[in-house]
Tab-separated table of C-alpha atoms in Angstrom:
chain	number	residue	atom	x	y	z
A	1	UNK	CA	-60.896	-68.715	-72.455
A	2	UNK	CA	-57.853	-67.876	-70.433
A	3	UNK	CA	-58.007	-64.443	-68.419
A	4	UNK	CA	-56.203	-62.365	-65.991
A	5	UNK	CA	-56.171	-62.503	-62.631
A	6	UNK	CA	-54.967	-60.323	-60.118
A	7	UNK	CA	-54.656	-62.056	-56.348
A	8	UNK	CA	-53.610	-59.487	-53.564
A	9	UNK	CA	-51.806	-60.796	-50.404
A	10	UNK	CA	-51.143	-59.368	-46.793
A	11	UNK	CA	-48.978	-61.067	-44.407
A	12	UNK	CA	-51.827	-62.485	-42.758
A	13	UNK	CA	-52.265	-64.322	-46.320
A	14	UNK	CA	-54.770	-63.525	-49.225
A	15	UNK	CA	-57.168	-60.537	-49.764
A	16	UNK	CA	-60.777	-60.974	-50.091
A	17	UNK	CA	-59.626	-64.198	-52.573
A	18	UNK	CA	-60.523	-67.816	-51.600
A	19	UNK	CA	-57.528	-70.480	-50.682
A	20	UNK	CA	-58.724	-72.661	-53.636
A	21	UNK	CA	-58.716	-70.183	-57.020
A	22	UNK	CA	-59.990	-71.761	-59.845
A	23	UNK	CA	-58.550	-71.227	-63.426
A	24	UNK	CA	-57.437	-72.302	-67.322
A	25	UNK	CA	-54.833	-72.728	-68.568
A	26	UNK	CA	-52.459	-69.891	-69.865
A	27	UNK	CA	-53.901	-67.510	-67.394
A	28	UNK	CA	-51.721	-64.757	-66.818
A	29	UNK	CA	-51.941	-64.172	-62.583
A	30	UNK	CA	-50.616	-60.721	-60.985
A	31	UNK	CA	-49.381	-60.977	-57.664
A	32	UNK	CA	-49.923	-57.616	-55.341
A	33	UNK	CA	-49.625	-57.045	-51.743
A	34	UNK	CA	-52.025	-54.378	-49.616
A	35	UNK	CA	-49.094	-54.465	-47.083
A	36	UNK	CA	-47.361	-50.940	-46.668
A	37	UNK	CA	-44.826	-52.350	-43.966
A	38	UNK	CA	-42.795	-54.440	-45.723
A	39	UNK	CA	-42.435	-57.005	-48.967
A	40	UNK	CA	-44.831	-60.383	-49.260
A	41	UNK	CA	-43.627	-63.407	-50.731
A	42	UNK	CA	-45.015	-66.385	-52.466
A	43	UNK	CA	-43.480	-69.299	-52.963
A	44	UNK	CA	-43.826	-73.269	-54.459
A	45	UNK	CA	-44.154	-72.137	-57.892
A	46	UNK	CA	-43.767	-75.523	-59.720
A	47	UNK	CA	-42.592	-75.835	-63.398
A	48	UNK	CA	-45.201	-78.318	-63.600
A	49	UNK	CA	-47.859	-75.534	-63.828
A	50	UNK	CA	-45.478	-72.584	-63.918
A	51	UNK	CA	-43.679	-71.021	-66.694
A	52	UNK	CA	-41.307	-69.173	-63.805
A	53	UNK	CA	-40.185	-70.802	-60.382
A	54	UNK	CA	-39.128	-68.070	-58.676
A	55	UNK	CA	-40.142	-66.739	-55.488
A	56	UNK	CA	-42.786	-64.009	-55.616
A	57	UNK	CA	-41.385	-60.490	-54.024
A	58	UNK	CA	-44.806	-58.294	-53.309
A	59	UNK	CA	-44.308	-55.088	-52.132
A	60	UNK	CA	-47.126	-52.723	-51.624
A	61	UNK	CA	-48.108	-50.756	-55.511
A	62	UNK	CA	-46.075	-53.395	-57.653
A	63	UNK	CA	-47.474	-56.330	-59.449
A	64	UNK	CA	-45.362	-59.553	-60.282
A	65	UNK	CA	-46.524	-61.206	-63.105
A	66	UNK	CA	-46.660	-65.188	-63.526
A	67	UNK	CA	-48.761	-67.344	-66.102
A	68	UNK	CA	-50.167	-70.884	-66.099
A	69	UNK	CA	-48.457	-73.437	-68.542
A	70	UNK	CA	-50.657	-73.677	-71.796
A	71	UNK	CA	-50.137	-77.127	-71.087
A	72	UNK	CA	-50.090	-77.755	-67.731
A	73	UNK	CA	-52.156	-80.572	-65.929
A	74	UNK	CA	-55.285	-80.112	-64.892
A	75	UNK	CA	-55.343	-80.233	-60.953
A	76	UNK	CA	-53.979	-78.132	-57.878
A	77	UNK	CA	-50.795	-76.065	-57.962
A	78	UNK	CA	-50.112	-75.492	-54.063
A	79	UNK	CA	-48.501	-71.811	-52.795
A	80	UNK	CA	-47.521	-70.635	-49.963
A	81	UNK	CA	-47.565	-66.680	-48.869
A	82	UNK	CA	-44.585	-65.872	-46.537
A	83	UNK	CA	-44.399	-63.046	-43.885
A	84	UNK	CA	-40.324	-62.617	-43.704
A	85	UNK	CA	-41.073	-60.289	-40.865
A	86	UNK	CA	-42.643	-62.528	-38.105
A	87	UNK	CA	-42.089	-66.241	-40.680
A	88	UNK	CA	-45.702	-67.051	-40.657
A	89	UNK	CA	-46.855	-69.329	-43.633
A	90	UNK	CA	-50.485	-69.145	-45.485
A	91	UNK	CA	-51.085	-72.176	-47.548
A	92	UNK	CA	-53.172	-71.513	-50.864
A	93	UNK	CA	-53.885	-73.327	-53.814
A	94	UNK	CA	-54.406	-72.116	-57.869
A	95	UNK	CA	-56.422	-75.186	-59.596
A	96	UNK	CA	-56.309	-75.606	-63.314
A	97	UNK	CA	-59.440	-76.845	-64.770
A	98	UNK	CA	-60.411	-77.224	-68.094
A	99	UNK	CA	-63.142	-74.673	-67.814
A	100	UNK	CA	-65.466	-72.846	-65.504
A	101	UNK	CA	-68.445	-74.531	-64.491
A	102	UNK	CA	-70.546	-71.544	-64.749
A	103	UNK	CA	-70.020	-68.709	-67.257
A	104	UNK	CA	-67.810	-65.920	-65.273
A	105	UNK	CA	-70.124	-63.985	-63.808
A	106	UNK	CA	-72.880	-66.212	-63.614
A	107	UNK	CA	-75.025	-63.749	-63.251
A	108	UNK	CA	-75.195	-60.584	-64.762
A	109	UNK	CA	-77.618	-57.632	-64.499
A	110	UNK	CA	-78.931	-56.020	-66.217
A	111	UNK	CA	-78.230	-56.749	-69.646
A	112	UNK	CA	-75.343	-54.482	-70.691
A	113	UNK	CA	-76.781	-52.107	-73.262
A	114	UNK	CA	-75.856	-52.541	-76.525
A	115	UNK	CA	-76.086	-48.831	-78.550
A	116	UNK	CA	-76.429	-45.191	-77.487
A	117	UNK	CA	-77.132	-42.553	-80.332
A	118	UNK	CA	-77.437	-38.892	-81.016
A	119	UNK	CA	-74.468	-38.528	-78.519
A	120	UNK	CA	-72.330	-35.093	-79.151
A	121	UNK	CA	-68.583	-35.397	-80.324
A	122	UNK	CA	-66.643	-36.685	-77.563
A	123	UNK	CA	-69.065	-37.033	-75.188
A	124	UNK	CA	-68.771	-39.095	-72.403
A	125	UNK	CA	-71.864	-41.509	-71.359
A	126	UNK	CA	-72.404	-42.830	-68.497
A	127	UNK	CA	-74.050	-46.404	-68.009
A	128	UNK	CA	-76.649	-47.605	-65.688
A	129	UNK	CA	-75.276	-49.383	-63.148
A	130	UNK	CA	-74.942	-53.448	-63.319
A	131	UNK	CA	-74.324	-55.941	-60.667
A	132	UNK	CA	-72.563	-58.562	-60.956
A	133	UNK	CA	-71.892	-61.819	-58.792
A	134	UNK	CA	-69.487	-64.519	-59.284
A	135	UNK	CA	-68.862	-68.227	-57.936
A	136	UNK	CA	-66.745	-68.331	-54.887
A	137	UNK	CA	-63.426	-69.165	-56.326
A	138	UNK	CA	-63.330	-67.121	-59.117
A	139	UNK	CA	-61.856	-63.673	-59.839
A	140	UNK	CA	-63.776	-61.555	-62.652
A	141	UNK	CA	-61.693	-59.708	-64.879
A	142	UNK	CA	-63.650	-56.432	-66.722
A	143	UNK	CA	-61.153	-55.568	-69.021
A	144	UNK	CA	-61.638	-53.214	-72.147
A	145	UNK	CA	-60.486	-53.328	-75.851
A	146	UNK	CA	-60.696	-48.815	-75.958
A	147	UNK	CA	-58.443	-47.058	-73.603
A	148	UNK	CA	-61.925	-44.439	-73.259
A	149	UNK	CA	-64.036	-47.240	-72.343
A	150	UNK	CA	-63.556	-47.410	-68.550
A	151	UNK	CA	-64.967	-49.090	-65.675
A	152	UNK	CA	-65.816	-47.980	-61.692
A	153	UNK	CA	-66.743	-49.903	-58.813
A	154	UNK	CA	-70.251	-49.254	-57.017
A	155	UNK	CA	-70.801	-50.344	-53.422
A	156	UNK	CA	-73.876	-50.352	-51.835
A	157	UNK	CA	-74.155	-49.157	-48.061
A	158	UNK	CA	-77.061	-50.462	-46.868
A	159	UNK	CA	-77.141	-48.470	-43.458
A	160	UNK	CA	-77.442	-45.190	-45.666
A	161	UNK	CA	-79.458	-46.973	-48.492
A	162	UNK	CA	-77.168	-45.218	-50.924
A	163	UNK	CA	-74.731	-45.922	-53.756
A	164	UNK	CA	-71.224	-44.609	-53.360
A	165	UNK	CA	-68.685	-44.725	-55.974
A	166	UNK	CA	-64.970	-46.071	-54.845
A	167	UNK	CA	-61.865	-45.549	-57.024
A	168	UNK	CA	-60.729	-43.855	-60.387
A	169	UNK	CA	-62.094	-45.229	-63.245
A	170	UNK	CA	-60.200	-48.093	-64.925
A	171	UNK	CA	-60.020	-49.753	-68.196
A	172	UNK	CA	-59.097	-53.196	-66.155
A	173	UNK	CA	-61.058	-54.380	-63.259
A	174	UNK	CA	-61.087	-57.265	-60.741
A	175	UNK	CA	-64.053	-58.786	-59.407
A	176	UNK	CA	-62.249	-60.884	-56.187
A	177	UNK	CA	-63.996	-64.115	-55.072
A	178	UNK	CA	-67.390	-64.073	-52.951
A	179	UNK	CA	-68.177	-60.592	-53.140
A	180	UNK	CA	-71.432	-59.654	-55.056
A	181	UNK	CA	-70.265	-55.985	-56.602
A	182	UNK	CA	-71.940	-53.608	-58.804
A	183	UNK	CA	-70.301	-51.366	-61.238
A	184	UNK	CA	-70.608	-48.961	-64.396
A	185	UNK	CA	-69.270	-48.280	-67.145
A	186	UNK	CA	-67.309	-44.523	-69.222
A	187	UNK	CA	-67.750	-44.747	-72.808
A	188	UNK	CA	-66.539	-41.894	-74.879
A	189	UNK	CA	-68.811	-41.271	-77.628
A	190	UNK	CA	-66.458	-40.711	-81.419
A	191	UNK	CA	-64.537	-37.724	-82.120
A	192	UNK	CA	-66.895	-36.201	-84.856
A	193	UNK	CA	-70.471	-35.960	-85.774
A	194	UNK	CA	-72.010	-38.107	-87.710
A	195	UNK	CA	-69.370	-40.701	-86.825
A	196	UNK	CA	-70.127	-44.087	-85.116
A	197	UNK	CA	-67.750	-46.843	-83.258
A	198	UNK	CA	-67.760	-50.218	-81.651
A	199	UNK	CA	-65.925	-50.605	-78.760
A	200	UNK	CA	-65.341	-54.310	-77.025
A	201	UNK	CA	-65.642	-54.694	-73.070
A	202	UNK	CA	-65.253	-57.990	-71.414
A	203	UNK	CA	-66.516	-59.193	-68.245
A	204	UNK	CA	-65.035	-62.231	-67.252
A	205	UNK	CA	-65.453	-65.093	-69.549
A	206	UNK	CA	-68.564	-62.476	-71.532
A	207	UNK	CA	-67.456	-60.064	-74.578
A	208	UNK	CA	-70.470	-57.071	-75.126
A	209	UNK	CA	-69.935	-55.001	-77.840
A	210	UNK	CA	-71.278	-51.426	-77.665
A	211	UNK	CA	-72.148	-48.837	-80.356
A	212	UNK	CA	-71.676	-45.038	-79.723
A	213	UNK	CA	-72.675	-43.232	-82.821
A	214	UNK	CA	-72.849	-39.168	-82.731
A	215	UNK	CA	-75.706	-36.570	-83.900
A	216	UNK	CA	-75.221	-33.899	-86.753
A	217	UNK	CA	-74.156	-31.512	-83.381
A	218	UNK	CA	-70.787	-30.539	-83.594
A	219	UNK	CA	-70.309	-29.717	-79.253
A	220	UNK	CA	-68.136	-26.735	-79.283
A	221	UNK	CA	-70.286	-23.503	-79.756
A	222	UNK	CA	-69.075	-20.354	-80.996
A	223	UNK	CA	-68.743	-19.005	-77.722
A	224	UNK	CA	-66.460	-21.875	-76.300
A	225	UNK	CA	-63.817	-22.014	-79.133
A	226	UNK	CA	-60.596	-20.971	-78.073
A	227	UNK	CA	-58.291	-20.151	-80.777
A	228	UNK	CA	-54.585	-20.672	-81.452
A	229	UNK	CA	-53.684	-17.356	-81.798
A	230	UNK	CA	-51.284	-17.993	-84.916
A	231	UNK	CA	-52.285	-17.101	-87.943
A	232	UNK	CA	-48.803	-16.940	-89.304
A	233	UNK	CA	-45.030	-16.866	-88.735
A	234	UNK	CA	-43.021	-19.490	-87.435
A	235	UNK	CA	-44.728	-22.634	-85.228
A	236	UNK	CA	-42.539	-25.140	-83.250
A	237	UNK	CA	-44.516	-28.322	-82.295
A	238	UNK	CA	-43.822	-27.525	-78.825
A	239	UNK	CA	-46.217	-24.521	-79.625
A	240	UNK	CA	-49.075	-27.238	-80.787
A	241	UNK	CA	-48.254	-29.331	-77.871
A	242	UNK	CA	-48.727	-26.745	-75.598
A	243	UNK	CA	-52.230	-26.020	-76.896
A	244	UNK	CA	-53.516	-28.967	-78.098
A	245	UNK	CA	-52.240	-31.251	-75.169
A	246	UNK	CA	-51.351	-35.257	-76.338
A	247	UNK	CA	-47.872	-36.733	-76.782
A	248	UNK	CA	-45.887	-34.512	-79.212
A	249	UNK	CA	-45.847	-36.267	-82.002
A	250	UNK	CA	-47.227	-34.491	-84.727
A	251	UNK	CA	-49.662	-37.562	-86.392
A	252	UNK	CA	-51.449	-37.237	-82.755
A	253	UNK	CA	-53.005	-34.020	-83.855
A	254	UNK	CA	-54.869	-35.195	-87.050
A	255	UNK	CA	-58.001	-33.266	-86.999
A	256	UNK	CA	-61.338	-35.703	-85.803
A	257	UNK	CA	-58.372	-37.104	-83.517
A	258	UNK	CA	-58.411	-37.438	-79.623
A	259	UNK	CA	-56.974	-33.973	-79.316
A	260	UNK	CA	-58.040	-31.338	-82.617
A	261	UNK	CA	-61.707	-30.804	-82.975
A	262	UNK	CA	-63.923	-31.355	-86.249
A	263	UNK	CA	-64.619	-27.504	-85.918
A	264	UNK	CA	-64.753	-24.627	-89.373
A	265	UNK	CA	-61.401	-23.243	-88.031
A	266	UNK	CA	-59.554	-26.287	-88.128
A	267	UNK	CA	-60.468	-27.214	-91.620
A	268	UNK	CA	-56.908	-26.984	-92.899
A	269	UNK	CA	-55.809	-29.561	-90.780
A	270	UNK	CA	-55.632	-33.164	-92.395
A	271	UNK	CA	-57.762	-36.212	-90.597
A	272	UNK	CA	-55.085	-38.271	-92.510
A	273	UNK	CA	-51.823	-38.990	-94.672
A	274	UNK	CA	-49.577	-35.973	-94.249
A	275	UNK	CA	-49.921	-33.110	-91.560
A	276	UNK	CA	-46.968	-29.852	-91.500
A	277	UNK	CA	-47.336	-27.680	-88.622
A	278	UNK	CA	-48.417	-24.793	-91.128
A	279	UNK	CA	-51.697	-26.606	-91.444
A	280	UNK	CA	-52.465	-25.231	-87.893
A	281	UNK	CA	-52.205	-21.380	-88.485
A	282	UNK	CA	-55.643	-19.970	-87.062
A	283	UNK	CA	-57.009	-23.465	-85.487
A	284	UNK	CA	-58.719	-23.856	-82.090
A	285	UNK	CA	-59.840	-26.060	-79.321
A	286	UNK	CA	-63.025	-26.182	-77.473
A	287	UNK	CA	-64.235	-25.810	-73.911
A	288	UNK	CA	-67.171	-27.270	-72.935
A	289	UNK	CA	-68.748	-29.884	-70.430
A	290	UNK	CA	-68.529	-33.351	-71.546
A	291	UNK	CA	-70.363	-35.152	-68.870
A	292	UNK	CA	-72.613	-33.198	-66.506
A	293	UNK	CA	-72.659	-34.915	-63.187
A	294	UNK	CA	-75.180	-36.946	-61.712
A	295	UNK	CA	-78.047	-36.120	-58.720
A	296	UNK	CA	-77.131	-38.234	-55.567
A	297	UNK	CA	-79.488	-40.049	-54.020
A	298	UNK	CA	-81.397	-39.290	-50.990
A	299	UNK	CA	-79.201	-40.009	-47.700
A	300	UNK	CA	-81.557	-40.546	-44.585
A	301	UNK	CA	-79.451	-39.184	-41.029
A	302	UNK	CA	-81.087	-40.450	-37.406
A	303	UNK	CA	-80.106	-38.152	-34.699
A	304	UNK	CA	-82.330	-39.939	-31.616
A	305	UNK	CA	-79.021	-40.527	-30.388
A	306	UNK	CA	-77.086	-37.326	-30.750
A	307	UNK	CA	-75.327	-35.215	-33.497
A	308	UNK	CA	-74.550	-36.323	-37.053
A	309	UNK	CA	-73.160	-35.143	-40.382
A	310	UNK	CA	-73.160	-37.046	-44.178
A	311	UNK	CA	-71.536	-35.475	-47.203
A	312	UNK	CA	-71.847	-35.986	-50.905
A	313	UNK	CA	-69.099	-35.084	-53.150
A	314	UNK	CA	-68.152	-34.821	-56.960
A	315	UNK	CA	-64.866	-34.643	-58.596
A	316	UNK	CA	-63.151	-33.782	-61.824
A	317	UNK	CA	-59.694	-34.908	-62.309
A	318	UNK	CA	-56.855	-34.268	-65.049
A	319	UNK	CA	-57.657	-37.926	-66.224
A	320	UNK	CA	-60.732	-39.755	-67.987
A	321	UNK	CA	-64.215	-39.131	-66.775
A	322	UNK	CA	-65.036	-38.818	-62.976
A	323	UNK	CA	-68.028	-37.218	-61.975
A	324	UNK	CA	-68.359	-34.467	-64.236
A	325	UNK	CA	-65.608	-33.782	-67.151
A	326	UNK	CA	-64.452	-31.340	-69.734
A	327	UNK	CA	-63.655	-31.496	-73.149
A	328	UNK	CA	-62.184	-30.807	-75.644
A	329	UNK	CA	-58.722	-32.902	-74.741
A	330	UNK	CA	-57.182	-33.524	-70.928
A	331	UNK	CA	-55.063	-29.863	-71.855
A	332	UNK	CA	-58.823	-28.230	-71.386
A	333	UNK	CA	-59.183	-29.661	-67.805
A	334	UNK	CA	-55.121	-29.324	-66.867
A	335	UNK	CA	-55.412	-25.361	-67.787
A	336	UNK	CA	-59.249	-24.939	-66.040
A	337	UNK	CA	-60.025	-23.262	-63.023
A	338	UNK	CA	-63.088	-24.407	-60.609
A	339	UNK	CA	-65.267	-22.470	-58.564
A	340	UNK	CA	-68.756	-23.419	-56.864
A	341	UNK	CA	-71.982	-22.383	-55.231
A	342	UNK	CA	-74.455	-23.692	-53.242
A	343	UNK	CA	-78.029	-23.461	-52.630
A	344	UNK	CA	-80.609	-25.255	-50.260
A	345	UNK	CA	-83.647	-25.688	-49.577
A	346	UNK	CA	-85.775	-27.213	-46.279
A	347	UNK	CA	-89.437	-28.436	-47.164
A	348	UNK	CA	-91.980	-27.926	-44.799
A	349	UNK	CA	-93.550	-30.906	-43.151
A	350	UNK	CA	-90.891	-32.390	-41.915
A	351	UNK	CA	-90.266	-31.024	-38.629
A	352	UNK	CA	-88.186	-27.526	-39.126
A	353	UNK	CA	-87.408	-25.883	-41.909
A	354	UNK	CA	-84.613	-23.863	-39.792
A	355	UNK	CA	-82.239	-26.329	-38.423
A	356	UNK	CA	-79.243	-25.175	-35.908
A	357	UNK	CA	-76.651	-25.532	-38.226
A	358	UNK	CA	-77.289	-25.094	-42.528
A	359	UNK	CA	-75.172	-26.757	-44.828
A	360	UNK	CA	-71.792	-26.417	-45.631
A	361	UNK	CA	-69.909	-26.308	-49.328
A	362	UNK	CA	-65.771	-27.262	-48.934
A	363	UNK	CA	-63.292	-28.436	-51.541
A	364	UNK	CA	-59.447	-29.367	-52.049
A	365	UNK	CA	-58.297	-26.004	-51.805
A	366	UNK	CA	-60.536	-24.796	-48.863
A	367	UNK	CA	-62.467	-22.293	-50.854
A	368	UNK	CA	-65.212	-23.954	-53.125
A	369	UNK	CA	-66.216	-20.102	-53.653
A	370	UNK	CA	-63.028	-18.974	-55.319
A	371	UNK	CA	-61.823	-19.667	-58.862
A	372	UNK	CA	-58.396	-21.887	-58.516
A	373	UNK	CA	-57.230	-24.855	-60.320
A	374	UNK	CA	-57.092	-26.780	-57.098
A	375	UNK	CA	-60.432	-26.910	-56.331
A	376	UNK	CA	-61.105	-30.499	-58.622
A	377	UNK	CA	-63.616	-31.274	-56.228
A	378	UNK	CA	-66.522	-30.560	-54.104
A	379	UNK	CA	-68.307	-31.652	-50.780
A	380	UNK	CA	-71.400	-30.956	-49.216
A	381	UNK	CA	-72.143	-31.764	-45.808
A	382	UNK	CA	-75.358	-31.960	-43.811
A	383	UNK	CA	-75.361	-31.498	-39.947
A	384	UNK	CA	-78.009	-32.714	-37.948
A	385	UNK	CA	-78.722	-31.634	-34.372
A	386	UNK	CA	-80.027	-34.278	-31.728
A	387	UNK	CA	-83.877	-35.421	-32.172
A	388	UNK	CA	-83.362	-32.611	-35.082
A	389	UNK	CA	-85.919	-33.384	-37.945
A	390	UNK	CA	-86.129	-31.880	-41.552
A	391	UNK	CA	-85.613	-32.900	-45.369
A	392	UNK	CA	-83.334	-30.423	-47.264
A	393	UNK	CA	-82.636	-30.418	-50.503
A	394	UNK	CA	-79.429	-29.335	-51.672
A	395	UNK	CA	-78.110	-28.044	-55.122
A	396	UNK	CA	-74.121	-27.584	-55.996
A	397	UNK	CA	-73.536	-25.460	-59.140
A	398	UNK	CA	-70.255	-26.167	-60.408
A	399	UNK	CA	-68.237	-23.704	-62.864
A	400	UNK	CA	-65.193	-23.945	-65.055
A	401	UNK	CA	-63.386	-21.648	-67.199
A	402	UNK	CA	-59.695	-21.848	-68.648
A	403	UNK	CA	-57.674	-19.920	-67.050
A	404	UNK	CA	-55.962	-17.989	-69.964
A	405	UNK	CA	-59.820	-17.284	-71.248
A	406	UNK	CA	-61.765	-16.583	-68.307
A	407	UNK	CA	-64.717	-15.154	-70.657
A	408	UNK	CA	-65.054	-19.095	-71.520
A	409	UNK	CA	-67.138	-19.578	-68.607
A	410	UNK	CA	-68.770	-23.083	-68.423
A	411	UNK	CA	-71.719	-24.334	-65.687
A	412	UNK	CA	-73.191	-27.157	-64.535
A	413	UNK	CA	-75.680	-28.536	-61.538
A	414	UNK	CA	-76.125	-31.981	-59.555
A	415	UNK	CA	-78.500	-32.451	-56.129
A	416	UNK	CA	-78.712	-34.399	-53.097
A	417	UNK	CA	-81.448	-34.605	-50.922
A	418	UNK	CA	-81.287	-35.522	-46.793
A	419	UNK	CA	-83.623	-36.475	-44.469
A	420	UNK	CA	-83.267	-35.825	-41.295
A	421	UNK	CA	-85.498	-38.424	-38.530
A	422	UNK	CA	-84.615	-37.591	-34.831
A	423	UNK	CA	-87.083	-40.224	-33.228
């Protein structure tokens, strides 16, 4: 089945890709560059293979976009990437084949599951995490059919025995060449209770479909609805925009959509056909958590050789999931402020249980303590002084409330734990 690919190049030649990339035909290849200081190119596109000769142009944040030949011959297409700074030239070659030899990944783990139940409206849910390994001169493509089905990379870092979490997530993915990588997967459950829906991801050459279905809990309790404040009068759809978040467009705000909550007050809206902005006198929104964030897992410091430090951090951003999220719409989290706390405790039996130096809670805007919209994340980092030993565990409570509501108070809790071994 053809695929995308996406092959990066420096000017020392590809990134983390193989010289001999295997595909189909019809792939669709993007071209990128991880070079900041100036433009890659790639040239000895033939129209044998190629639908477009031209040279490649990479510079750094801009794909260009080429596609195998649906009928091009099977065998080796050679390319060349070009460093127009210093002229050096890195020979590569894109095979066509009529098909993998192993399914892409060949191996898979473990198996993606297949249905998650009694979820709340609009919930996000979080999967276990899966690792994945390919054949050395592939590229895995996770791509998804839904926009809310998303997809982050996991890398383990075996001197901390820990899993860190790199990137945004996506809802298209590249697994490059040799590396074995794990990842997981954002699924957003439907829109209203009662309500169930499919959603498609694809991992390489693989297609898993997932059910999400919701319980008879409709999220947003009576304590978290924030209303419109228009109960009548005149209503501009900038006015519903400004609310409800979304596009504009007045058939984005059909009630059980992405944006208007199933809720009693916003029974006059329609879920379908026609919609006037007077169906939106007295409606609301809701403010609640959507995903609570997850405990890290232990991290394990050695000081026999002097000082250290390791952090743990969360985020929420304005876009899909992260770490921890809000619903009801992306207007909840773009009009939210943060604030957060911290508590810790050191066990006995572990050497002291009154270290040098405790803790420490920090965040974008400096102030993890202090309500402000700029504080979409949060650290905590554990010192350690030389031959210091202890095991501390520590717990981050994380607030939101929207800033025109601050009543609408919301809270949430994750942990880490660290050991400290100074011999």
């Amino acid at each position: 089945m053809a695929d995308t690919i996406k092959i990066q190049a420096s000017r020392d030649g590809l990134v983390d890709v193989p010289d001999n990339i295997k595909v189909e035909r019809g792939t669709k290849v993007l071209f990128s560059s991880t070079s900041a200081s100036s433009s890659v190119n790639i040239t000895g596109f033939e129209s044998t293979y190629w639908t477009s000769t031209r040279n490649a142009v990479l510079e750094l944040g801009k794909d260009d976009t080429y596609h195998i030949k649906s009928n091009a011959p099977y065998g080796k297409s050679t390319l060349q990437v070009n460093d127009p700074v210093d002229g050096s030239k890195h020979p590569f070659t894109v095979e066509v084949v009529p098909s993998i030899d192993k399914p892409n990944p060949y191996y898979l783990g473990p198996t993606i599951t297949s249905s998650y139940s009694g979820l709340n409206a609009n919930e996000f849910v979080i999967s276990q995490v899966y690792r994945l390994q390919t054949e050395s001169y592939t590229i895995v493509h996770l791509r998804s059919d839904d926009p809310e089905v998303r997809f982050r990379l996991v890398e383990y870092a075996s001197s901390h025995h820990e899993e860190d979490f790199y990137g945004n997530w996506v809802t298209d993915f590249f697994m490059n060449s040799t590396f074995r990588r794990n990842f997981q997967i954002a699924f957003r459950a439907p829109t209203g209770s009662l309500e169930s829906k499919t959603s498609t991801v694809r991992i390489g050459s693989r297609v898993h479909t997932v059910t999400l279905s919701t319980s008879t809990e409709l999220v947003p309790a009576n304590h978290h609805v924030i209303n419109f404040g228009h109960t009548s009068g005149e209503l501009s759809l900038l006015d519903v925009k400004g609310f409800f978040g979304g596009a504009g467009n007045l058939r984005d705000y059909f009630r059980k959509g992405r944006n208007v909550p199933d809720m009693p007050a916003n029974s006059g809206i329609p879920t379908s056909g026609s919609i006037r902005l007077t169906d939106f006198r007295g409606a609301a929104t809701a403010f609640f958590i959507a995903l609570h964030p997850r405990d890290r897992d232990t991290r394990l410091m050695l000081t026999q050789y002097g000082d250290q430090s390791t952090g743990v951090g969360w985020n929420i951003w304005t876009g899909e999931a992260d770490d921890w999220d809000l619903g009801y719409s992306k207007f909840i989290k773009d009009n939210a402020e943060f604030r957060y706390t911290l508590d810790y405790k050191f066990h006995s039996g572990y050497g002291t249980t009154n270290p040098v130096q405790k803790p420490t809670l920090s965040s974008i805007s400096g102030s993890p303590g202090t309500w402000s919209s700029a504080n979409k994340s949060v650290h905590v980092t554990v010192y350690g002084r030389k031959r210091e030993e202890f095991f501390v565990t520590c717990t981050v409570t994380m607030y939101a409330r929207h800033k025109d509501f601050p009543t609408k108070t919301l809270s949430t809790s994750a942990q880490v734990k660290v050991r400290c071994v100074g011999v």
